[in-house]
Short mmCIF file of C-alpha atoms (C1' of nucleotides) in Angstrom, two decimals:
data_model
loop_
_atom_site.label_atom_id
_atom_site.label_comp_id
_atom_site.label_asym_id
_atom_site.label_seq_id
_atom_site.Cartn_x
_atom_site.Cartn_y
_atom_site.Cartn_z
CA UNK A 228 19.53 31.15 -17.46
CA UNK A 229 22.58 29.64 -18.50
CA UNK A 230 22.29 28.87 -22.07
CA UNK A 231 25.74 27.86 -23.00
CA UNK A 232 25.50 24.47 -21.27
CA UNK A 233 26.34 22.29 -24.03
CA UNK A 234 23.53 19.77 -25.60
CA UNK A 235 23.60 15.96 -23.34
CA UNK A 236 25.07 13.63 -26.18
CA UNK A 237 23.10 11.26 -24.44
CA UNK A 238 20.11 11.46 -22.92
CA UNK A 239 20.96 11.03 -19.34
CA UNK A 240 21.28 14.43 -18.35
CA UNK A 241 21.08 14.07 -14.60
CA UNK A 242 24.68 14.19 -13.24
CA UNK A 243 25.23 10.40 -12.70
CA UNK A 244 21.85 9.27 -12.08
CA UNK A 245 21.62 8.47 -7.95
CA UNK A 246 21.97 4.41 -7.43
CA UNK A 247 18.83 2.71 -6.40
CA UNK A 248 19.82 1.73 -2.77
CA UNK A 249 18.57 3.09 0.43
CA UNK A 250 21.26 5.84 0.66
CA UNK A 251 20.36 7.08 -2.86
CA UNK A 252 16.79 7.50 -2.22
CA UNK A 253 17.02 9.16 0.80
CA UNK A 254 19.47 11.49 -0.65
CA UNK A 255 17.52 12.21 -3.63
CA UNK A 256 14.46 12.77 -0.97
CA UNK A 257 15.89 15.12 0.64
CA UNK A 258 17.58 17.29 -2.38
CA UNK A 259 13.23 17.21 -3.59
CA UNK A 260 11.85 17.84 -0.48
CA UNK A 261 14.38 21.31 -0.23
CA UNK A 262 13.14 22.46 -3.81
CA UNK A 263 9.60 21.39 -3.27
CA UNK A 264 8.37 21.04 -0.19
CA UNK A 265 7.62 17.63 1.72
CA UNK A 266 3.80 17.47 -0.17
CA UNK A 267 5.78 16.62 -3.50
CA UNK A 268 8.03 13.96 -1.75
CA UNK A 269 5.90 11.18 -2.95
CA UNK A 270 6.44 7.90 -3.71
CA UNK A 271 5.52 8.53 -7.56
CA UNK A 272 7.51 11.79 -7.55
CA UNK A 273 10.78 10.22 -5.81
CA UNK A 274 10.74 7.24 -8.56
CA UNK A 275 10.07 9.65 -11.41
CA UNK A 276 13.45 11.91 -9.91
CA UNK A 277 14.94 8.49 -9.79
CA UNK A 278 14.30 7.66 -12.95
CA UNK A 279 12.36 4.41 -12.36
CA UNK A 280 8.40 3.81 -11.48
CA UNK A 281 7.39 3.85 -7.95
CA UNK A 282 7.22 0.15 -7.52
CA UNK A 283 10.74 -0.18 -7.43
CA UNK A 284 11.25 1.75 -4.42
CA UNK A 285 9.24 -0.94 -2.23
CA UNK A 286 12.38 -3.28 -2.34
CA UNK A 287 14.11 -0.15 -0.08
CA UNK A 288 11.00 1.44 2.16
CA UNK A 289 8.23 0.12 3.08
CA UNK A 290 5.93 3.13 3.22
CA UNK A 291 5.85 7.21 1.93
CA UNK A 292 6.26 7.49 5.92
CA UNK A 293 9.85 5.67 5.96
CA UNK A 294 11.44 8.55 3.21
CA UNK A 295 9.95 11.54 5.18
CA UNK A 296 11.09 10.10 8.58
CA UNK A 297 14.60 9.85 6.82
CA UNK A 298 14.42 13.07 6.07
CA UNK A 299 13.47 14.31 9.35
CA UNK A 300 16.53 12.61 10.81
CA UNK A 301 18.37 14.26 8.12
CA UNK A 302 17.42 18.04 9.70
CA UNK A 303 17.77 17.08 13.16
CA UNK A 304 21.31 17.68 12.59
CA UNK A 305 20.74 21.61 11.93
CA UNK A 306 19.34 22.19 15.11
CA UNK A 307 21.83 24.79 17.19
CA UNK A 308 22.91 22.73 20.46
CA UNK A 309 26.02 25.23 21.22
CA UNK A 310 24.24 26.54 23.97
CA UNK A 311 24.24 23.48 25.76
CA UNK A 312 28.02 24.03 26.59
CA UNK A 313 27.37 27.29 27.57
CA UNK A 314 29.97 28.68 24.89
CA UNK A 315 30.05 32.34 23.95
CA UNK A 316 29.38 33.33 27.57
CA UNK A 317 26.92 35.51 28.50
CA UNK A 318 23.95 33.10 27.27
CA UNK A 319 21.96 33.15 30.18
CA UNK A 320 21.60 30.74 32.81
CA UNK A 321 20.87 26.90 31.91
CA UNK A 322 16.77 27.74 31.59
CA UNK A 323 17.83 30.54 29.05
CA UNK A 324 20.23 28.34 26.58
CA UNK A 325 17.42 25.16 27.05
CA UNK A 326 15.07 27.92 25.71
CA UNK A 327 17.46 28.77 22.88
CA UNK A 328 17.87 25.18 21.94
CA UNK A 329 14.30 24.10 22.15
CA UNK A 330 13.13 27.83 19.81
CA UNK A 331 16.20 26.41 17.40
CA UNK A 332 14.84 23.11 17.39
CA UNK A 333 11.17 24.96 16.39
CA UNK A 334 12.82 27.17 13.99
CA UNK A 335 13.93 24.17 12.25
CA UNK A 336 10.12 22.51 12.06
CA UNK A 337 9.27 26.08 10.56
CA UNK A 338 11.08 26.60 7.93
CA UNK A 339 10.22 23.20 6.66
CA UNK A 340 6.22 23.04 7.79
CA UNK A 341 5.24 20.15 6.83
CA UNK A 342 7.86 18.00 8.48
CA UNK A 343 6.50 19.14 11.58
CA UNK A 344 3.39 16.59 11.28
CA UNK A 345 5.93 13.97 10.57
CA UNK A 346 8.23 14.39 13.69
CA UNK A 347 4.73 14.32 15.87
CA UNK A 348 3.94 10.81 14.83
CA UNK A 349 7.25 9.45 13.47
CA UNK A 350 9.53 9.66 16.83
CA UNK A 351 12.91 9.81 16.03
CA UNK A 352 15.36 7.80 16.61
CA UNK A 353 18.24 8.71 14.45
CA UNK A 354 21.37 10.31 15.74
CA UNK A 355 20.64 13.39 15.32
CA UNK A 356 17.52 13.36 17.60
CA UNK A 357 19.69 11.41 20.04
CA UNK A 358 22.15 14.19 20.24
CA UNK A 359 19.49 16.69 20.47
CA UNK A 360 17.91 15.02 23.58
CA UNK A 361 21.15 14.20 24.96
CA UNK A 362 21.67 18.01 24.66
CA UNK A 363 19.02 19.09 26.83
CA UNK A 364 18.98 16.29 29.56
CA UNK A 365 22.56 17.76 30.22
CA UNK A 366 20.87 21.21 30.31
CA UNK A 367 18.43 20.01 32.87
CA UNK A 368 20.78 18.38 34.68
CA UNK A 369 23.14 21.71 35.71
CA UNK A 370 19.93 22.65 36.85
CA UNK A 371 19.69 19.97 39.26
CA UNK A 372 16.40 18.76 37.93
CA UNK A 373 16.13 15.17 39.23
CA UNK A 374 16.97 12.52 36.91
CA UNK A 375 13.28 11.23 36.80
CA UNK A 376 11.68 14.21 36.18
CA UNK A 377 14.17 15.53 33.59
CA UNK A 378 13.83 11.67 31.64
CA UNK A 379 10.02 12.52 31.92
CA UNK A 380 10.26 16.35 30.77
CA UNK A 381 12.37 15.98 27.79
CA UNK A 382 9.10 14.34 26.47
CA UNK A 383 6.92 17.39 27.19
CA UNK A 384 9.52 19.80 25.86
CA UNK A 385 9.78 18.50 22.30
CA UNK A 386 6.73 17.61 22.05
CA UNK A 387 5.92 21.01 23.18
CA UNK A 388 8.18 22.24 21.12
CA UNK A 389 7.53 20.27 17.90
CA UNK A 390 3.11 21.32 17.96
CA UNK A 391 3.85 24.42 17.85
CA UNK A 392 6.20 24.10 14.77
CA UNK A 393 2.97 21.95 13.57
CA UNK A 394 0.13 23.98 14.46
CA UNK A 395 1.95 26.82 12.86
CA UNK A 396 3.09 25.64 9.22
CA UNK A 397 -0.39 25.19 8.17
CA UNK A 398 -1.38 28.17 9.15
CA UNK A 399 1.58 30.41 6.90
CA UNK A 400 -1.16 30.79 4.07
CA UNK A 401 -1.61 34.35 4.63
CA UNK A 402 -5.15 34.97 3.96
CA UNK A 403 -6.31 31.68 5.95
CA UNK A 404 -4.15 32.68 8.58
CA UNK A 405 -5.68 36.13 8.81
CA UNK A 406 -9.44 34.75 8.36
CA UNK A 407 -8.62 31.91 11.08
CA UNK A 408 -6.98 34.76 13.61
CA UNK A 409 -10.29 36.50 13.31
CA UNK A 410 -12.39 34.05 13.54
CA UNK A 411 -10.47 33.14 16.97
CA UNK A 412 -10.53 37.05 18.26
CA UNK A 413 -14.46 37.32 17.12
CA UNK A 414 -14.74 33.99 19.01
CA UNK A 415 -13.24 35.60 21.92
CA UNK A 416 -14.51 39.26 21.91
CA UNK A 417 -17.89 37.77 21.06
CA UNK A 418 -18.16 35.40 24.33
CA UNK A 419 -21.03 36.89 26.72
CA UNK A 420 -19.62 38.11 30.16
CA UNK A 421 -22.96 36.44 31.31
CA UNK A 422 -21.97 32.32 29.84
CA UNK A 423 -18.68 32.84 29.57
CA UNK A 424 -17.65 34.89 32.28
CA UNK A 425 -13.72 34.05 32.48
CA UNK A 426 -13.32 34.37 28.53
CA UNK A 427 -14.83 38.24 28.90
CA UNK A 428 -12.61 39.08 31.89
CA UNK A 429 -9.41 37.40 29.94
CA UNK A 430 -10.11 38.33 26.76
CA UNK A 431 -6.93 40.86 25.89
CA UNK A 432 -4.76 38.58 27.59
CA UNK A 433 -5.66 35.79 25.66
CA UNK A 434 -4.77 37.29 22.51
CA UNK A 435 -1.98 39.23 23.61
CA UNK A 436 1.82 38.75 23.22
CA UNK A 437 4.18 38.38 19.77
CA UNK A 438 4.86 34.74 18.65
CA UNK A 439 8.23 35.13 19.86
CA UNK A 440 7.03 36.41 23.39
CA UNK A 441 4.40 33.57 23.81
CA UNK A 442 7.10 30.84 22.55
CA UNK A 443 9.94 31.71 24.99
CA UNK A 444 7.34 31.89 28.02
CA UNK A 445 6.01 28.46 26.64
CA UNK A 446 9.53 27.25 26.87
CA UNK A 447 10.50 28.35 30.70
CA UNK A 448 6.56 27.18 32.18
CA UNK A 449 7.16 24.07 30.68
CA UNK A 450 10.67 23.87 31.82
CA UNK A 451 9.12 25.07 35.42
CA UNK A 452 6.74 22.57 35.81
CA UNK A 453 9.08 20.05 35.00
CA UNK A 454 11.65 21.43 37.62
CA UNK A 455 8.90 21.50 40.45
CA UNK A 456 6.29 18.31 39.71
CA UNK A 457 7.62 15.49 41.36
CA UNK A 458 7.07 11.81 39.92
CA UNK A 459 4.66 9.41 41.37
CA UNK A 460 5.86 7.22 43.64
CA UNK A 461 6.38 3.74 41.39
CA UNK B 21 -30.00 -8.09 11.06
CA UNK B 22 -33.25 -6.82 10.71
CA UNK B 23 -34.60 -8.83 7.96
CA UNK B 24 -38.60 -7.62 7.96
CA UNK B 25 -37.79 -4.26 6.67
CA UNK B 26 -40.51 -3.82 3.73
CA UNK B 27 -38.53 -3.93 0.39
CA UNK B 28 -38.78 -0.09 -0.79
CA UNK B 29 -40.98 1.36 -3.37
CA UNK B 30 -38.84 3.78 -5.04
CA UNK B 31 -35.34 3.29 -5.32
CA UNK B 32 -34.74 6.15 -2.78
CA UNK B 33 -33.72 3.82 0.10
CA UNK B 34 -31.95 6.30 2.43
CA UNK B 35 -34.18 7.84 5.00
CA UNK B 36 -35.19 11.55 3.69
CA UNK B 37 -32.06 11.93 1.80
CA UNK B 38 -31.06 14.90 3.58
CA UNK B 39 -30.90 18.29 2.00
CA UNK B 40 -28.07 20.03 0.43
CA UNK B 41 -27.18 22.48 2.68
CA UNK B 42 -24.20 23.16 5.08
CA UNK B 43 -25.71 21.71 8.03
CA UNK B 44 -26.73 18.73 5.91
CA UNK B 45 -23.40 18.07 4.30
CA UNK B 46 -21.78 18.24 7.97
CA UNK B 47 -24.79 15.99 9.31
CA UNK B 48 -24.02 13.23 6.53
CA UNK B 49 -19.74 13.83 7.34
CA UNK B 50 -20.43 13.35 11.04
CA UNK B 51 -22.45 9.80 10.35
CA UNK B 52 -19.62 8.69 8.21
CA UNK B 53 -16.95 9.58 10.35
CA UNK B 54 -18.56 7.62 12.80
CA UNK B 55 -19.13 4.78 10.78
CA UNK B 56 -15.94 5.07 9.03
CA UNK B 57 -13.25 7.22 10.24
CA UNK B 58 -12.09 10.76 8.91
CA UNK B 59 -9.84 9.28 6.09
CA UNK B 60 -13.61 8.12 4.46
CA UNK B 61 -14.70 11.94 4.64
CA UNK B 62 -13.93 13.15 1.57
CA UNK B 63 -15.44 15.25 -0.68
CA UNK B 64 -16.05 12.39 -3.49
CA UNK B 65 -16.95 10.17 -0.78
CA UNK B 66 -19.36 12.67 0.85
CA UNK B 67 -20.95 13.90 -2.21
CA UNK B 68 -21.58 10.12 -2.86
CA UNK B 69 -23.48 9.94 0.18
CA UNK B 70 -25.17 12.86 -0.83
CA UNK B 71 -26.17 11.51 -3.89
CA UNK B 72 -24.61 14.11 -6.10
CA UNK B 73 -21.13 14.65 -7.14
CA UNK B 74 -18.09 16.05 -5.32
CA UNK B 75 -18.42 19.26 -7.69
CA UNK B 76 -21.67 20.37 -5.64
CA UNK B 77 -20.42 20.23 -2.29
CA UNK B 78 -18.44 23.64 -2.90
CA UNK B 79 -21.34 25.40 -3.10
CA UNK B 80 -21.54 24.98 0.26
CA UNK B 81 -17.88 24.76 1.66
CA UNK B 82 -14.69 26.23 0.75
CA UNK B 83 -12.53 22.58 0.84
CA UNK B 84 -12.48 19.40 2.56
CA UNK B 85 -10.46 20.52 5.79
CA UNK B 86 -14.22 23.00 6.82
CA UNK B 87 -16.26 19.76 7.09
CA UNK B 88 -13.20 18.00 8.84
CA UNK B 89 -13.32 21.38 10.95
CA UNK B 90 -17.27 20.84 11.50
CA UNK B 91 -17.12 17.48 12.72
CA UNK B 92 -14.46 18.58 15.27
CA UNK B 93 -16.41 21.28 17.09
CA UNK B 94 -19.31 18.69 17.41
CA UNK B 95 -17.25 16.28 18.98
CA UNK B 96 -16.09 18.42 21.52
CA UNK B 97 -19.30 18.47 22.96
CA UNK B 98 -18.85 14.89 24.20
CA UNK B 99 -16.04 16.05 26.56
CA UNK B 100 -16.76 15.61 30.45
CA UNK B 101 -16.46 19.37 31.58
CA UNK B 102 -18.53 18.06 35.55
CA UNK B 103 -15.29 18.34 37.17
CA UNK B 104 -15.35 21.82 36.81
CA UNK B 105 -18.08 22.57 39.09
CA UNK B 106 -16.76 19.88 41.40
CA UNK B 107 -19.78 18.04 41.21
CA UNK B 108 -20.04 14.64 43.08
CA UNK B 109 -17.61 15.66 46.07
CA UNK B 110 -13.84 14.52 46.73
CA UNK B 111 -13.14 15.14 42.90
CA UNK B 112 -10.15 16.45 44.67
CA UNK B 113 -8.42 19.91 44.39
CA UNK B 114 -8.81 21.90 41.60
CA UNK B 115 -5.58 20.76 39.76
CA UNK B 116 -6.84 17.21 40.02
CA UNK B 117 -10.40 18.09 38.56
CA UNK B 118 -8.60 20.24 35.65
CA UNK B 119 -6.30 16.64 34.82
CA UNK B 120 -9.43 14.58 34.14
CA UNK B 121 -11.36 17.63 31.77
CA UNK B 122 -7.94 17.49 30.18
CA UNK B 123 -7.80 13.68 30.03
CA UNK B 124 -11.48 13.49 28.68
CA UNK B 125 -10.68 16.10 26.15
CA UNK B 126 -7.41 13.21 25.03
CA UNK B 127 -9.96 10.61 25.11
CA UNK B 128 -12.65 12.27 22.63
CA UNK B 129 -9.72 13.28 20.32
CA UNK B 130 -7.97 9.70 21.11
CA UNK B 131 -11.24 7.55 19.98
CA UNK B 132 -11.18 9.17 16.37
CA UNK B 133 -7.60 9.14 15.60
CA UNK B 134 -7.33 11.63 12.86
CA UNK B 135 -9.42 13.83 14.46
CA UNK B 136 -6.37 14.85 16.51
CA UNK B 137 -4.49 16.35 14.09
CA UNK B 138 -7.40 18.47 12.57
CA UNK B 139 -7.78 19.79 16.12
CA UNK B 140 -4.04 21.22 15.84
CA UNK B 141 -4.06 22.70 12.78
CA UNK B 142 -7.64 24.26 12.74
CA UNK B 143 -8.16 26.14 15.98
CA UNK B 144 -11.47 25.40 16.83
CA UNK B 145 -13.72 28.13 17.64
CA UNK B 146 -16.93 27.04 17.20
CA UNK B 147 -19.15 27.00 21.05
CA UNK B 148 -18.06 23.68 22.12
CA UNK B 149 -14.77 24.59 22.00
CA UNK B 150 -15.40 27.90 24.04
CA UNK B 151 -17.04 26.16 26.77
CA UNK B 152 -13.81 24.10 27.23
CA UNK B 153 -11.73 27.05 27.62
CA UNK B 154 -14.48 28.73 30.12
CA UNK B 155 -14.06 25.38 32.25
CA UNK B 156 -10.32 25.34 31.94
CA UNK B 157 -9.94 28.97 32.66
CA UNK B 158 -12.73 28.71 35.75
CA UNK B 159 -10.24 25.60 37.25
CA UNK B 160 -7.13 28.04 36.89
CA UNK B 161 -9.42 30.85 38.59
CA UNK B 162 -10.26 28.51 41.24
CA UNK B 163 -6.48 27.92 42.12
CA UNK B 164 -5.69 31.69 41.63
CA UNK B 165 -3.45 31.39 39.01
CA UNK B 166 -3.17 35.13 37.93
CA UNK B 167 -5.60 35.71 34.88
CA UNK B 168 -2.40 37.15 32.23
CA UNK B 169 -1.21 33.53 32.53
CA UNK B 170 -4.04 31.57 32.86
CA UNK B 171 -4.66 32.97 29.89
CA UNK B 172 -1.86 31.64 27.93
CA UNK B 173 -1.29 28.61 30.28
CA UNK B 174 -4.55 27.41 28.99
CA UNK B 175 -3.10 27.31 25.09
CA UNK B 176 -0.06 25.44 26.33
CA UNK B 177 -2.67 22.78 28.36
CA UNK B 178 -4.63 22.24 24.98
CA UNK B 179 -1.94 21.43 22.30
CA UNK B 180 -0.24 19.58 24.92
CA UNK B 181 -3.50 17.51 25.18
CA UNK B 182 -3.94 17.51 21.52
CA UNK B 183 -0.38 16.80 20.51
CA UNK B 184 -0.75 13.75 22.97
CA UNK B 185 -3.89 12.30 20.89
CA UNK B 186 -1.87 13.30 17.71
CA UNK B 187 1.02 11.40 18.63
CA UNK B 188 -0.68 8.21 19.99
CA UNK B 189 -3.30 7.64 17.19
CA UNK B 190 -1.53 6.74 14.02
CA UNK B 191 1.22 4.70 16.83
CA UNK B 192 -2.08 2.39 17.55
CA UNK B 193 -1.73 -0.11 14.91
CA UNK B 194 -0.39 -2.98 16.78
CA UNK B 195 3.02 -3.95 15.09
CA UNK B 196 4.53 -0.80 13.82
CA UNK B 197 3.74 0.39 17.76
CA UNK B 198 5.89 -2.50 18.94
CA UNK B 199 8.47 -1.88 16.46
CA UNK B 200 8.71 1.58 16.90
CA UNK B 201 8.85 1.22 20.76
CA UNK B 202 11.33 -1.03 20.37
CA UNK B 203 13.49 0.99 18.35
CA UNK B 204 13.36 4.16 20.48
CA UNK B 205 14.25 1.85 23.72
CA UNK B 206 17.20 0.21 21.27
CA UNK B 207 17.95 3.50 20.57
CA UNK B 208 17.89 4.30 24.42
CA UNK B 209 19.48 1.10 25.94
CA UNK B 210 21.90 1.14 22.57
CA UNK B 211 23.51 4.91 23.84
CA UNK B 212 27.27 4.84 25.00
CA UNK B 213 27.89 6.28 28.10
CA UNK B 214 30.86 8.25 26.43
CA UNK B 215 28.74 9.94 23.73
CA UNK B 216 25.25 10.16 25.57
CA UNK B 217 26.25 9.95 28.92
CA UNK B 218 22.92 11.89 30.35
CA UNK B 219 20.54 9.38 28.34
CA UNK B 220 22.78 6.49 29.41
CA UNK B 221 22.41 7.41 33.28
CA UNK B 222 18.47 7.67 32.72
CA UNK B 223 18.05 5.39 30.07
CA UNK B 224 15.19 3.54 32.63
CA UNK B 225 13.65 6.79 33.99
CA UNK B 226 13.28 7.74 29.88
CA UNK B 227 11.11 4.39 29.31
CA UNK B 228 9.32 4.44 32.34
CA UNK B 229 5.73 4.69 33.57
CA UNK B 230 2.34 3.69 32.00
CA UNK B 231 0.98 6.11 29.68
CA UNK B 232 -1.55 6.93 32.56
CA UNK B 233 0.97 7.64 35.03
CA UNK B 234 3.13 9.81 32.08
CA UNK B 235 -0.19 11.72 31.02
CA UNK B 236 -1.39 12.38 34.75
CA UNK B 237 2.22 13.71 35.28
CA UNK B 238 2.26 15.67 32.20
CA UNK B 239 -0.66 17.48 32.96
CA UNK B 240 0.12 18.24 36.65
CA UNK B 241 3.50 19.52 35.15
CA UNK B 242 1.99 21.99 32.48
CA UNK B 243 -0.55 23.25 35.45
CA UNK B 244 2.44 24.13 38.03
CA UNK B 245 4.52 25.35 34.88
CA UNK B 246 1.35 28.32 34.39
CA UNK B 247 0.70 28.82 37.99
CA UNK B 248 4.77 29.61 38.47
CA UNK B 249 5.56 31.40 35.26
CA UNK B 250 5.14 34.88 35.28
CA UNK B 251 4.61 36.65 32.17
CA UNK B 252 7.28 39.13 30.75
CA UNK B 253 6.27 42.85 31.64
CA UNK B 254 4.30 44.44 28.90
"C1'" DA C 104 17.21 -10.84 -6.00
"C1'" DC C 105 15.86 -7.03 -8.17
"C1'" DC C 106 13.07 -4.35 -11.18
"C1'" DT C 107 9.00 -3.17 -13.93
"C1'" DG C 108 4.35 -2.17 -16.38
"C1'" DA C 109 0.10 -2.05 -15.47
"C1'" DA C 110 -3.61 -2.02 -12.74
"C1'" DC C 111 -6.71 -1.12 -8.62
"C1'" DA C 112 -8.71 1.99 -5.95
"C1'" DC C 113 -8.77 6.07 -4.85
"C1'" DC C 114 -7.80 11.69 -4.06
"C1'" DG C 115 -8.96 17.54 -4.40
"C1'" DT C 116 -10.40 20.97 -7.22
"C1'" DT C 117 -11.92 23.54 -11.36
"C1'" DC C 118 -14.84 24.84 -15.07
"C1'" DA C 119 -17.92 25.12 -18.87
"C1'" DA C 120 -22.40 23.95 -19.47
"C1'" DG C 121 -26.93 23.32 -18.08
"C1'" DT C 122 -31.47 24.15 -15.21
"C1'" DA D 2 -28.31 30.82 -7.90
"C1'" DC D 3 -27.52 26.27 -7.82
"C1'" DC D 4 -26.07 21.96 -9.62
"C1'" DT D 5 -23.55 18.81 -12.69
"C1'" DG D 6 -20.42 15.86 -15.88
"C1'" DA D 7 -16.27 15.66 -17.14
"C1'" DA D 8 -11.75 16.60 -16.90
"C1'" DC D 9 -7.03 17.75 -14.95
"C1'" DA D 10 -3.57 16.45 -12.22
"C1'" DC D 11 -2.41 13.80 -9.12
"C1'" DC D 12 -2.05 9.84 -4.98
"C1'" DG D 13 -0.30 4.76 -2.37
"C1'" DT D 14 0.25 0.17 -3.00
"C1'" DT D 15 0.12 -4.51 -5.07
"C1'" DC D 16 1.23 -8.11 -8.19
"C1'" DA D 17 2.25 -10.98 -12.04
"C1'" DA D 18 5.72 -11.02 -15.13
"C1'" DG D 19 10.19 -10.39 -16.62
"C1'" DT D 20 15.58 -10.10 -16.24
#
DNA sequence: ACCTGAACACCGTTCAAGT
DNA sequence: ACCTGAACACCGTTCAAGT
């Protein structure tokens, strides 16, 4: 595509080949995992990009797991938390810009499917995640959700959040996805009024709504339930 | 163990080595996942126990998630759905009866690890599966939660439930859980009250409760979150 | 201390060839 | 139509040996 690079004199064509340290793998994790996808972030793959064989990267990680949470942290930091100051007015009350945090947070798990299964088991704890949990407590809080239930909620909401980002990016295969719908709707339209009497009566309802319609009502019931369930006593 | 079993005659010691058919591959997946845990139920390892090699299983299925799928919808026959007809008196109200289907439904998916996150990226739709969403949607009937979001609310109660197994099972091995729980309360403990003041003022609320108490609460919050969220008009 | 080659013990999936 | 051997293209992780 560009044919008048000039011919390596050497042959270490890679632009200062990334130091083996922590930082460097990471780094280099990252730059594969946006060209590749997170399946080709292996162990093998990262010490073949890094030109060196995959035992050498157990001095720095202990496990594929500790590269892929690395790069998790790493994304956190693209989430959108601007609506937690409420700038730009006109953003809707403090349920609103929680919802517009919490869909950017998804958005984010989307676009990079895989990573979605990581965040559910992985637990962040880099900055980025702290920021992003920080955001929404202070969300909660103008809207005088008590402290315990808000510390409590924040929980449910990415976790919410983060399965459907999961149960999603498998599912972006086209033809699966159509098959699997089907499957689901024939499941549904399929159930006898007579054994499954509450399936029948619900049945448009339960297949009803965009993504985008069922995410954002997702978003405020959760957020309601957390605003109106009160903590055991301790 | 059972040292008087007669030596065998031919050197076909399994029991009727079962036929090659669908419902005999997921048969022979379902004993080994038993015996030895989803990661064991591959297709080399399957066709093994099939005598034959992994090449003759697709006959029969399209890839190794359908058998994964398989041994999902059986499983969910093993959840406790009694509470739903309130059987055995002072269950409680209904909310409290739909908490412990939803807790046995954790449990199944908690005892086989894996098996959680199969459950949120396939969609099960086989019958066991519709019978749990007949007894969820009869318990949000029975506390007149309008049908439009019953019918999503009961979505929302699943992944939640699912998500919850998902997360907890790979955290069960003993020493990464402690280090990882230590890290996140570091994390928590570790936040200045100038940069995180929210997660500073709750940093004990955050770490709080057994995972009985969170669950129960979780649950209870989800279930008020449907019965108060209206949908969006059509 | 850091790095490596080589090995161990596996994977999913395809395909040409046989019965 | 069904079944198979063999191959292709990979995995994670360990360890003895080197520098």
């Amino acid at each position: 595509m560009t044919p008048r690079t000039p011919a390596p004199r050497s042959r270490r064509e890679r632009p200062a080949k990334p130091a083996l340290t922590y930082e460097g793998i990471v780094e280099t994790a990252v730059r594969l995992m946006e060209a590749e996808g997170l399946q080709r972030v292996t162990m093998r793959r990262l010490a073949q990009e890094l030109d060196t064989g995959p035992a050498s990267l157990y001095v720095y990680v202990a496990n594929t797991a500790e590269p892929h949470a690395a790069i998790l942290d790493e994304l956190l930091g693209s989430v959108d938390l601007s609506p937690t100051a409420g700038e730009g007015d006109g953003d809707g009350d403090w349920r609103d810009r929680l919802t517009q945090v919490l869909i950017s947070y998804t958005r984010v798990l989307l676009e990079n499917s895989a990573l979605a299964h990581s965040a559910l088991v992985a637990r962040p704890s880099g900055s980025n995640n702290l920021a992003l949990v920080e955001a929404i407590l202070t969300l909660l809080h103008e809207g005088r959700v008590p402290g315990p239930q808000a510390a409590w909620g924040v929980d449910v909401l990415l976790q919410t959040a983060t399965a459907t980002a999961a149960e999603h990016s498998t599912r972006a295969h086209a033809v699966d996805s159509a098959d699997e719908h089907n499957a689901l709707v024939t499941a549904v339209r399929g159930a006898s009024p007579g054994t499954h009497p509450r399936i029948a009566a619900l049945a448009d309802d339960l297949v009803s709504g965009t993504p985008e319609q069922r995410l954002t009502w997702i978003f405020h019931s959760v957020i309601n339930g957390t605003l109106t369930t009160e903590r055991p006593a301790p």
